[in-house]
Amino acid sequence: MRVFVAGATGAIGRQLVPRLVAAGHEVTGMTRSESKQVMIRELGAVPVVAEALDPDQVAEVVGRARPEVIVHQLTAIPPTVDLRHFDRDFALTNRLRTEGTDHLLSAGKAVGVRRFVAQSYSAWPYERTGGPVKSEEDPLDPRPAREMRESWAAIRHLEEAVLGAEWTEAIVLRYGGFYGAGTSLAPGSEQVELVRQRKFPLVGDGGGVWSFIHVADAAEATVAAVERGSRGVYNVVDDDPAPVAEWLPALAQTLGAKKPMNVPRFVGRLFAGEAGVVMMTEIRGASNAKAKRELQWRPVHSSWRQGFAELSAARTPERPEFAAAA
């Protein structure tokens, strides 16, 4: 199939494009940077340059490529996020999830794409009541933390706009928290170094349940969605949702670091805001049962325990070149 990937040079795009090419698809990769065309060619795709927030540019490149499938992986998440100002740091990503989504849908409708696959998020938007693990049928949080309301609204816009496109097979992939190469949780990244230096404390009871996914497994699930996904939402996470009180000390131990400090909620609110406290103590995990059943997909890294061990093993004296994730 002819597949158009918007966001081809991002953390998941760099994993996704070569997998689509290897599966025999003709891939066009969109970037807003002239300099990244070389990277897209090296990944095996045809590069096109367009500003995702310019509807005319998006319409032109999609019109020339005439894809059968569009994959929307547009984000602009900074290397570090100040949780006290979550919406500020996600402002451009929020525009890509609203305006960028609308432009891609409009361009896709004009050329008659038969499938539209879009990146969403499962790591914090579910309602913070009831059981610790949520399915795609469970409601989203009606009262997100104050610092996250604009980002929550952008995610909601993306999902409603995509699923409302009745002219195509509309698929939303709610990825878990990414880790692995090119992500904010990678060998040498600031998050990993904060844990090593005991500067990533455990807040309150650490009861917030996180669902992770290795970026390579996320890419494999996306290929499955491109090839055989049906209309709807899929959680793309590993098999092992875990509370912060479990995964954070385990990560520290894997990295050879001391056990994280534990601070009360009011102290956590001072350095991480309401958003940070909610993520540490209240969010819910996600179930991957539907994606495994309907996409015939299984994560190679079935648990973050296995994946986190690779974070430590990858950083060796012979490989000091790992830098903070972009």
GROMACS .gro file of C-alpha atoms in nm, residues 16 20 115 171 218-230 291 294-297:
model
   22
   16LEU     CA    1   0.790   0.288   1.200
   20LEU     CA    2   0.659  -0.031   0.677
  115ARG     CA    3  -0.742   0.420   0.646
  171ILE     CA    4  -0.806   0.421   1.401
  218ALA     CA    5   0.468   0.070   1.947
  219ALA     CA    6   0.595   0.082   1.589
  220GLU     CA    7   0.510  -0.285   1.535
  221ALA     CA    8   0.157  -0.226   1.664
  222THR     CA    9   0.125   0.067   1.425
  223VAL     CA   10   0.224  -0.150   1.129
  224ALA     CA   11  -0.044  -0.398   1.239
  225ALA     CA   12  -0.301  -0.117   1.252
  226VAL     CA   13  -0.200   0.003   0.905
  227GLU     CA   14  -0.238  -0.344   0.759
  228ARG     CA   15  -0.539  -0.489   0.941
  229GLY     CA   16  -0.683  -0.245   1.192
  230SER     CA   17  -1.057  -0.183   1.216
  291ALA     CA   18  -0.490  -0.467   2.051
  294GLU     CA   19  -0.781  -0.763   1.707
  295LEU     CA   20  -0.441  -0.658   1.567
  296GLN     CA   21  -0.276  -0.996   1.629
  297TRP     CA   22   0.008  -0.807   1.796
   0.00000   0.00000   0.00000
